[in-house]
Amino acid sequence: FWLVFRTDESTKSGDYRGSIRVDVEGKPSTILELVVSVRPITLPRPNIAFGMFHPPRLPGHLRGETYDRMYFEDMVAHGMTTCTVAPGQLAEFTENTERREGRIRYDSWPAGRMLQQMKEVGLVHSDIPTLLLDGRVNEVPDPVATAANLRKQIQNHDWPELLLYMHDEPGWRQFEELTPYLTRWKKVPQIRTVTAMNSQPSYGLGYLHDVWIVRNDEITPELLRESQRLGAEVWTLSLIHM
């Protein structure tokens, strides 16, 4: 069990003493004597993107907007400042599959509803980027128009910057496969692209991504110098297997 003590602006500084009794059936009680020290300082909100991939892998009966909100509230309680947003559905097509006319319906956009929930609970902030996941991003027929429209929606709704998540964890052997559609988005100035990768693709495909999310055990001085040469940001991720 984790015991988390929280304060707010009304909490006076000083030491707070108390005890907690833990009862387990068939065993004597355990008494924990506690002293919680509250310091006379207020920490500012962190200005870095610290979050998790979403949605979580929950059973069907624990899915939906009600549980999403509880999930986001728990992330805020644990100090997170951003989250991935999915589904994006940037590529929506008419029934005429030959035309494949792409359009975004922002009035019913699932990612928009999710962003609104995240805003309401204080998980996302306009000055900290958020990742927009969309498995069909390579099907968008007009990246320039889509990015411009998306940027307008970000401004209208006071959303954070949405970094467009590209092909997840590309391998260096996928250079020829991924370069054409990655290049289409890299040429669009209104939006930045991002993906998670290890150190090898950073050198082969890094120039086609604006943000590299690199495993924390593979970030080297050489990799940082390469990112600076290309004008890319390096973020990191920790792999935790539950």
PDB file of C-alpha atoms in Angstrom:
ATOM      1  CA  PHE A   1       0.000   0.000   0.000  1.00  0.00           C
ATOM      2  CA  TRP A   2       1.168   3.510  -0.803  1.00  0.00           C
ATOM      3  CA  LEU A   3       0.369   6.279   1.664  1.00  0.00           C
ATOM      4  CA  VAL A   4       0.304   9.654  -0.080  1.00  0.00           C
ATOM      5  CA  PHE A   5      -0.014  12.880   1.899  1.00  0.00           C
ATOM      6  CA  ARG A   6      -1.069  16.025   0.091  1.00  0.00           C
ATOM      7  CA  THR A   7      -1.140  19.686   0.986  1.00  0.00           C
ATOM      8  CA  ASP A   8      -2.653  22.795  -0.550  1.00  0.00           C
ATOM      9  CA  GLU A   9      -2.283  26.544  -0.047  1.00  0.00           C
ATOM     10  CA  SER A  10      -4.267  26.414   3.196  1.00  0.00           C
ATOM     11  CA  THR A  11      -1.919  23.909   4.890  1.00  0.00           C
ATOM     12  CA  LYS A  12       0.322  25.550   7.476  1.00  0.00           C
ATOM     13  CA  SER A  13       3.996  24.607   7.552  1.00  0.00           C
ATOM     14  CA  GLY A  14       5.321  22.493  10.407  1.00  0.00           C
ATOM     15  CA  ASP A  15       5.356  18.904  11.642  1.00  0.00           C
ATOM     16  CA  TYR A  16       2.169  16.850  11.762  1.00  0.00           C
ATOM     17  CA  ARG A  17       2.169  13.724  13.943  1.00  0.00           C
ATOM     18  CA  GLY A  18      -0.176  10.791  13.860  1.00  0.00           C
ATOM     19  CA  SER A  19      -0.433   7.045  13.597  1.00  0.00           C
ATOM     20  CA  ILE A  20      -1.964   4.452  11.315  1.00  0.00           C
ATOM     21  CA  ARG A  21      -3.173   1.048  12.441  1.00  0.00           C
ATOM     22  CA  VAL A  22      -3.018  -1.832   9.959  1.00  0.00           C
ATOM     23  CA  ASP A  23      -5.214  -4.834  10.782  1.00  0.00           C
ATOM     24  CA  VAL A  24      -4.766  -8.216   9.104  1.00  0.00           C
ATOM     25  CA  GLU A  25      -7.132 -11.040   9.981  1.00  0.00           C
ATOM     26  CA  GLY A  26      -5.563 -13.485  12.396  1.00  0.00           C
ATOM     27  CA  LYS A  27      -2.567 -11.289  13.160  1.00  0.00           C
ATOM     28  CA  PRO A  28      -1.874  -8.575  15.742  1.00  0.00           C
ATOM     29  CA  SER A  29      -2.370  -4.959  14.727  1.00  0.00           C
ATOM     30  CA  THR A  30       0.564  -2.996  13.355  1.00  0.00           C
ATOM     31  CA  ILE A  31       0.866   0.619  14.476  1.00  0.00           C
ATOM     32  CA  LEU A  32       2.833   3.016  12.289  1.00  0.00           C
ATOM     33  CA  GLU A  33       3.889   6.252  13.968  1.00  0.00           C
ATOM     34  CA  LEU A  34       4.207   9.011  11.405  1.00  0.00           C
ATOM     35  CA  VAL A  35       5.664  12.489  11.247  1.00  0.00           C
ATOM     36  CA  VAL A  36       4.876  14.523   8.141  1.00  0.00           C
ATOM     37  CA  SER A  37       6.875  17.723   7.681  1.00  0.00           C
ATOM     38  CA  VAL A  38       5.315  20.499   5.613  1.00  0.00           C
ATOM     39  CA  ARG A  39       7.821  23.048   4.344  1.00  0.00           C
ATOM     40  CA  PRO A  40       6.977  26.755   3.915  1.00  0.00           C
ATOM     41  CA  ILE A  41       7.459  26.710   0.140  1.00  0.00           C
ATOM     42  CA  THR A  42       5.246  26.221  -2.888  1.00  0.00           C
ATOM     43  CA  LEU A  43       6.707  24.412  -5.860  1.00  0.00           C
ATOM     44  CA  PRO A  44       5.785  25.669  -9.330  1.00  0.00           C
ATOM     45  CA  ARG A  45       4.114  23.343 -11.803  1.00  0.00           C
ATOM     46  CA  PRO A  46       6.787  21.409 -13.756  1.00  0.00           C
ATOM     47  CA  ASN A  47       7.241  22.751 -17.280  1.00  0.00           C
ATOM     48  CA  ILE A  48       8.307  19.453 -18.866  1.00  0.00           C
ATOM     49  CA  ALA A  49       6.154  16.841 -20.544  1.00  0.00           C
ATOM     50  CA  PHE A  50       5.840  13.986 -18.062  1.00  0.00           C
ATOM     51  CA  GLY A  51       3.151  11.449 -18.801  1.00  0.00           C
ATOM     52  CA  MET A  52       2.152   8.016 -20.010  1.00  0.00           C
ATOM     53  CA  PHE A  53       0.805   6.389 -23.115  1.00  0.00           C
ATOM     54  CA  HIS A  54      -2.986   6.167 -23.222  1.00  0.00           C
ATOM     55  CA  PRO A  55      -5.436   4.433 -23.424  1.00  0.00           C
ATOM     56  CA  PRO A  56      -4.592   1.906 -20.722  1.00  0.00           C
ATOM     57  CA  ARG A  57      -5.193  -1.771 -21.263  1.00  0.00           C
ATOM     58  CA  LEU A  58      -8.266  -2.082 -19.059  1.00  0.00           C
ATOM     59  CA  PRO A  59     -11.052  -4.696 -19.111  1.00  0.00           C
ATOM     60  CA  GLY A  60     -14.114  -3.770 -21.159  1.00  0.00           C
ATOM     61  CA  HIS A  61     -16.258  -2.886 -18.138  1.00  0.00           C
ATOM     62  CA  LEU A  62     -13.647  -0.330 -17.015  1.00  0.00           C
ATOM     63  CA  ARG A  63     -13.594   1.625 -20.265  1.00  0.00           C
ATOM     64  CA  GLY A  64     -15.432   4.768 -21.272  1.00  0.00           C
ATOM     65  CA  GLU A  65     -15.369   8.469 -20.461  1.00  0.00           C
ATOM     66  CA  THR A  66     -16.190   7.966 -16.756  1.00  0.00           C
ATOM     67  CA  TYR A  67     -13.195   5.721 -16.176  1.00  0.00           C
ATOM     68  CA  ASP A  68     -11.036   7.824 -18.498  1.00  0.00           C
ATOM     69  CA  ARG A  69     -11.653  10.821 -16.226  1.00  0.00           C
ATOM     70  CA  MET A  70     -10.724   8.795 -13.142  1.00  0.00           C
ATOM     71  CA  TYR A  71      -7.582   7.625 -14.933  1.00  0.00           C
ATOM     72  CA  PHE A  72      -6.627  11.211 -15.830  1.00  0.00           C
ATOM     73  CA  GLU A  73      -7.312  12.443 -12.290  1.00  0.00           C
ATOM     74  CA  ASP A  74      -4.992   9.727 -10.965  1.00  0.00           C
ATOM     75  CA  MET A  75      -2.269  10.821 -13.381  1.00  0.00           C
ATOM     76  CA  VAL A  76      -2.570  14.402 -12.116  1.00  0.00           C
ATOM     77  CA  ALA A  77      -2.366  13.146  -8.517  1.00  0.00           C
ATOM     78  CA  HIS A  78       0.931  11.460  -9.394  1.00  0.00           C
ATOM     79  CA  GLY A  79       2.478  14.609 -10.831  1.00  0.00           C
ATOM     80  CA  MET A  80       2.013  14.021 -14.548  1.00  0.00           C
ATOM     81  CA  THR A  81       1.694  16.999 -16.870  1.00  0.00           C
ATOM     82  CA  THR A  82       0.666  15.496 -20.205  1.00  0.00           C
ATOM     83  CA  CYS A  83      -0.709  12.377 -21.869  1.00  0.00           C
ATOM     84  CA  THR A  84      -1.040  10.769 -25.272  1.00  0.00           C
ATOM     85  CA  VAL A  85      -4.329  11.420 -27.034  1.00  0.00           C
ATOM     86  CA  ALA A  86      -6.054   8.706 -29.051  1.00  0.00           C
ATOM     87  CA  PRO A  87      -7.849   7.938 -31.235  1.00  0.00           C
ATOM     88  CA  GLY A  88      -6.953  10.792 -33.560  1.00  0.00           C
ATOM     89  CA  GLN A  89      -8.979   9.840 -36.638  1.00  0.00           C
ATOM     90  CA  LEU A  90      -7.264  12.469 -38.743  1.00  0.00           C
ATOM     91  CA  ALA A  91      -8.170  10.503 -41.864  1.00  0.00           C
ATOM     92  CA  GLU A  92     -11.934  10.214 -42.280  1.00  0.00           C
ATOM     93  CA  PHE A  93     -13.226   9.293 -45.689  1.00  0.00           C
ATOM     94  CA  THR A  94     -16.524   9.571 -47.541  1.00  0.00           C
ATOM     95  CA  GLU A  95     -18.324   6.446 -48.686  1.00  0.00           C
ATOM     96  CA  ASN A  96     -16.843   6.973 -52.140  1.00  0.00           C
ATOM     97  CA  THR A  97     -13.624   5.054 -51.573  1.00  0.00           C
ATOM     98  CA  GLU A  98     -12.257   6.021 -54.996  1.00  0.00           C
ATOM     99  CA  ARG A  99     -12.165   9.690 -54.022  1.00  0.00           C
ATOM    100  CA  ARG A 100     -10.847   8.991 -50.502  1.00  0.00           C
ATOM    101  CA  GLU A 101     -11.686  12.530 -49.507  1.00  0.00           C
ATOM    102  CA  GLY A 102     -10.124  13.248 -46.145  1.00  0.00           C
ATOM    103  CA  ARG A 103     -11.833  15.477 -43.611  1.00  0.00           C
ATOM    104  CA  ILE A 104     -11.890  15.943 -39.854  1.00  0.00           C
ATOM    105  CA  ARG A 105     -15.215  16.230 -38.026  1.00  0.00           C
ATOM    106  CA  TYR A 106     -14.139  18.248 -35.027  1.00  0.00           C
ATOM    107  CA  ASP A 107     -17.651  18.455 -33.599  1.00  0.00           C
ATOM    108  CA  SER A 108     -17.546  14.714 -32.900  1.00  0.00           C
ATOM    109  CA  TRP A 109     -13.780  14.148 -32.766  1.00  0.00           C
ATOM    110  CA  PRO A 110     -12.994  11.557 -30.057  1.00  0.00           C
ATOM    111  CA  ALA A 111      -9.574  13.095 -29.430  1.00  0.00           C
ATOM    112  CA  GLY A 112     -11.234  16.480 -28.864  1.00  0.00           C
ATOM    113  CA  ARG A 113     -13.513  15.085 -26.171  1.00  0.00           C
ATOM    114  CA  MET A 114     -10.532  13.390 -24.564  1.00  0.00           C
ATOM    115  CA  LEU A 115      -8.518  16.622 -24.602  1.00  0.00           C
ATOM    116  CA  GLN A 116     -11.405  18.466 -22.976  1.00  0.00           C
ATOM    117  CA  GLN A 117     -11.499  15.924 -20.165  1.00  0.00           C
ATOM    118  CA  MET A 118      -7.752  16.206 -19.680  1.00  0.00           C
ATOM    119  CA  LYS A 119      -8.046  20.002 -19.525  1.00  0.00           C
ATOM    120  CA  GLU A 120     -10.861  19.898 -16.974  1.00  0.00           C
ATOM    121  CA  VAL A 121      -8.859  17.749 -14.545  1.00  0.00           C
ATOM    122  CA  GLY A 122      -5.615  19.689 -15.065  1.00  0.00           C
ATOM    123  CA  LEU A 123      -3.654  16.989 -16.884  1.00  0.00           C
ATOM    124  CA  VAL A 124      -2.765  18.933 -20.051  1.00  0.00           C
ATOM    125  CA  HIS A 125      -1.512  22.495 -20.317  1.00  0.00           C
ATOM    126  CA  SER A 126      -1.303  24.888 -23.253  1.00  0.00           C
ATOM    127  CA  ASP A 127       2.467  25.320 -22.797  1.00  0.00           C
ATOM    128  CA  ILE A 128       3.354  21.592 -22.683  1.00  0.00           C
ATOM    129  CA  PRO A 129       3.067  19.426 -25.843  1.00  0.00           C
ATOM    130  CA  THR A 130       0.848  16.364 -26.028  1.00  0.00           C
ATOM    131  CA  LEU A 131       1.199  13.363 -28.351  1.00  0.00           C
ATOM    132  CA  LEU A 132      -1.557  12.728 -30.903  1.00  0.00           C
ATOM    133  CA  LEU A 133      -1.670   9.058 -31.884  1.00  0.00           C
ATOM    134  CA  ASP A 134      -3.331   8.105 -35.163  1.00  0.00           C
ATOM    135  CA  GLY A 135      -2.673   4.822 -36.897  1.00  0.00           C
ATOM    136  CA  ARG A 136      -4.064   6.171 -40.182  1.00  0.00           C
ATOM    137  CA  VAL A 137      -1.922   9.289 -40.426  1.00  0.00           C
ATOM    138  CA  ASN A 138      -0.238   7.985 -43.578  1.00  0.00           C
ATOM    139  CA  GLU A 139      -3.676   8.020 -45.286  1.00  0.00           C
ATOM    140  CA  VAL A 140      -4.274  11.759 -44.881  1.00  0.00           C
ATOM    141  CA  PRO A 141      -4.576  13.080 -48.464  1.00  0.00           C
ATOM    142  CA  ASP A 142      -3.520  16.686 -47.765  1.00  0.00           C
ATOM    143  CA  PRO A 143      -1.108  17.078 -44.814  1.00  0.00           C
ATOM    144  CA  VAL A 144      -0.758  20.839 -45.309  1.00  0.00           C
ATOM    145  CA  ALA A 145      -4.493  21.521 -45.095  1.00  0.00           C
ATOM    146  CA  THR A 146      -4.963  19.041 -42.257  1.00  0.00           C
ATOM    147  CA  ALA A 147      -2.137  20.554 -40.193  1.00  0.00           C
ATOM    148  CA  ALA A 148      -3.424  24.100 -40.757  1.00  0.00           C
ATOM    149  CA  ASN A 149      -6.951  23.099 -39.717  1.00  0.00           C
ATOM    150  CA  LEU A 150      -5.676  21.238 -36.681  1.00  0.00           C
ATOM    151  CA  ARG A 151      -3.580  24.227 -35.611  1.00  0.00           C
ATOM    152  CA  LYS A 152      -6.676  26.421 -35.864  1.00  0.00           C
ATOM    153  CA  GLN A 153      -8.608  24.046 -33.621  1.00  0.00           C
ATOM    154  CA  ILE A 154      -5.744  24.043 -31.102  1.00  0.00           C
ATOM    155  CA  GLN A 155      -5.915  27.833 -30.904  1.00  0.00           C
ATOM    156  CA  ASN A 156      -9.721  27.938 -30.714  1.00  0.00           C
ATOM    157  CA  HIS A 157      -9.913  25.388 -27.888  1.00  0.00           C
ATOM    158  CA  ASP A 158      -6.723  26.396 -26.051  1.00  0.00           C
ATOM    159  CA  TRP A 159      -5.359  22.888 -26.470  1.00  0.00           C
ATOM    160  CA  PRO A 160      -1.662  22.085 -26.011  1.00  0.00           C
ATOM    161  CA  GLU A 161       0.548  21.639 -29.038  1.00  0.00           C
ATOM    162  CA  LEU A 162      -0.279  18.257 -30.576  1.00  0.00           C
ATOM    163  CA  LEU A 163       2.833  16.403 -31.712  1.00  0.00           C
ATOM    164  CA  LEU A 164       1.787  14.008 -34.465  1.00  0.00           C
ATOM    165  CA  TYR A 165       2.935  10.498 -33.580  1.00  0.00           C
ATOM    166  CA  MET A 166       4.305   8.692 -36.612  1.00  0.00           C
ATOM    167  CA  HIS A 167       5.185   5.014 -37.141  1.00  0.00           C
ATOM    168  CA  ASP A 168       5.855   3.528 -33.720  1.00  0.00           C
ATOM    169  CA  GLU A 169       9.391   2.337 -32.944  1.00  0.00           C
ATOM    170  CA  PRO A 170      10.740   2.267 -36.513  1.00  0.00           C
ATOM    171  CA  GLY A 171      13.652  -0.010 -37.311  1.00  0.00           C
ATOM    172  CA  TRP A 172      16.609   1.108 -39.378  1.00  0.00           C
ATOM    173  CA  ARG A 173      15.696  -1.475 -42.039  1.00  0.00           C
ATOM    174  CA  GLN A 174      12.392   0.383 -42.642  1.00  0.00           C
ATOM    175  CA  PHE A 175      14.125   3.434 -44.125  1.00  0.00           C
ATOM    176  CA  GLU A 176      12.786   2.956 -47.680  1.00  0.00           C
ATOM    177  CA  GLU A 177       9.317   1.956 -46.483  1.00  0.00           C
ATOM    178  CA  LEU A 178       8.779   4.899 -44.128  1.00  0.00           C
ATOM    179  CA  THR A 179      10.670   7.749 -45.789  1.00  0.00           C
ATOM    180  CA  PRO A 180       7.969   8.739 -48.350  1.00  0.00           C
ATOM    181  CA  TYR A 181       5.144   9.412 -45.902  1.00  0.00           C
ATOM    182  CA  LEU A 182       7.419  10.734 -43.150  1.00  0.00           C
ATOM    183  CA  THR A 183       8.825  13.234 -45.647  1.00  0.00           C
ATOM    184  CA  ARG A 184       5.310  14.459 -46.520  1.00  0.00           C
ATOM    185  CA  TRP A 185       4.727  15.497 -42.910  1.00  0.00           C
ATOM    186  CA  LYS A 186       8.250  16.767 -42.266  1.00  0.00           C
ATOM    187  CA  LYS A 187       7.678  19.352 -45.009  1.00  0.00           C
ATOM    188  CA  VAL A 188       4.632  20.759 -43.181  1.00  0.00           C
ATOM    189  CA  PRO A 189       5.735  23.639 -40.923  1.00  0.00           C
ATOM    190  CA  GLN A 190       2.458  23.866 -38.972  1.00  0.00           C
ATOM    191  CA  ILE A 191       2.946  20.617 -37.096  1.00  0.00           C
ATOM    192  CA  ARG A 192       5.801  18.701 -35.465  1.00  0.00           C
ATOM    193  CA  THR A 193       6.257  14.937 -35.691  1.00  0.00           C
ATOM    194  CA  VAL A 194       7.412  12.502 -33.036  1.00  0.00           C
ATOM    195  CA  THR A 195       7.958   8.825 -32.384  1.00  0.00           C
ATOM    196  CA  ALA A 196       9.594   6.490 -29.906  1.00  0.00           C
ATOM    197  CA  MET A 197      12.736   4.776 -31.126  1.00  0.00           C
ATOM    198  CA  ASN A 198      16.009   3.305 -29.985  1.00  0.00           C
ATOM    199  CA  SER A 199      19.355   4.842 -30.843  1.00  0.00           C
ATOM    200  CA  GLN A 200      19.882   3.202 -34.259  1.00  0.00           C
ATOM    201  CA  PRO A 201      16.861   4.695 -36.119  1.00  0.00           C
ATOM    202  CA  SER A 202      17.707   8.080 -34.611  1.00  0.00           C
ATOM    203  CA  TYR A 203      20.654   8.280 -36.989  1.00  0.00           C
ATOM    204  CA  GLY A 204      18.798   6.917 -40.045  1.00  0.00           C
ATOM    205  CA  LEU A 205      15.318   8.426 -39.624  1.00  0.00           C
ATOM    206  CA  GLY A 206      15.915  11.131 -37.022  1.00  0.00           C
ATOM    207  CA  TYR A 207      16.037  13.920 -39.596  1.00  0.00           C
ATOM    208  CA  LEU A 208      12.405  13.122 -40.475  1.00  0.00           C
ATOM    209  CA  HIS A 209      11.172  13.572 -36.883  1.00  0.00           C
ATOM    210  CA  ASP A 210      11.091  16.748 -34.809  1.00  0.00           C
ATOM    211  CA  VAL A 211      11.008  14.953 -31.445  1.00  0.00           C
ATOM    212  CA  TRP A 212      12.806  11.697 -30.658  1.00  0.00           C
ATOM    213  CA  ILE A 213      11.572   9.657 -27.703  1.00  0.00           C
ATOM    214  CA  VAL A 214      14.628   7.489 -27.046  1.00  0.00           C
ATOM    215  CA  ARG A 215      15.028   4.768 -24.451  1.00  0.00           C
ATOM    216  CA  ASN A 216      16.699   6.232 -21.393  1.00  0.00           C
ATOM    217  CA  ASP A 217      19.536   3.685 -21.505  1.00  0.00           C
ATOM    218  CA  GLU A 218      20.479   4.579 -25.104  1.00  0.00           C
ATOM    219  CA  ILE A 219      20.892   8.357 -24.955  1.00  0.00           C
ATOM    220  CA  THR A 220      24.542   9.205 -25.501  1.00  0.00           C
ATOM    221  CA  PRO A 221      26.489  12.463 -25.975  1.00  0.00           C
ATOM    222  CA  GLU A 222      26.854  11.562 -29.659  1.00  0.00           C
ATOM    223  CA  LEU A 223      23.095  11.122 -30.064  1.00  0.00           C
ATOM    224  CA  LEU A 224      22.451  14.489 -28.402  1.00  0.00           C
ATOM    225  CA  ARG A 225      24.954  16.184 -30.693  1.00  0.00           C
ATOM    226  CA  GLU A 226      23.214  14.640 -33.717  1.00  0.00           C
ATOM    227  CA  SER A 227      19.809  15.864 -32.526  1.00  0.00           C
ATOM    228  CA  GLN A 228      21.181  19.376 -32.050  1.00  0.00           C
ATOM    229  CA  ARG A 229      22.663  19.312 -35.537  1.00  0.00           C
ATOM    230  CA  LEU A 230      19.247  18.409 -36.953  1.00  0.00           C
ATOM    231  CA  GLY A 231      17.275  20.764 -34.705  1.00  0.00           C
ATOM    232  CA  ALA A 232      15.377  17.925 -33.009  1.00  0.00           C
ATOM    233  CA  GLU A 233      14.335  17.541 -29.377  1.00  0.00           C
ATOM    234  CA  VAL A 234      15.257  14.404 -27.443  1.00  0.00           C
ATOM    235  CA  TRP A 235      12.743  13.072 -24.937  1.00  0.00           C
ATOM    236  CA  THR A 236      13.088   9.796 -23.083  1.00  0.00           C
ATOM    237  CA  LEU A 237      10.977   6.882 -21.948  1.00  0.00           C
ATOM    238  CA  SER A 238      11.349   4.269 -19.259  1.00  0.00           C
ATOM    239  CA  LEU A 239      10.184   0.744 -20.029  1.00  0.00           C
ATOM    240  CA  ILE A 240       8.320  -0.708 -17.067  1.00  0.00           C
ATOM    241  CA  HIS A 241       6.934  -4.210 -17.501  1.00  0.00           C
ATOM    242  CA  MET A 242       4.049  -4.966 -15.176  1.00  0.00           C
TER     243      MET A 242
END
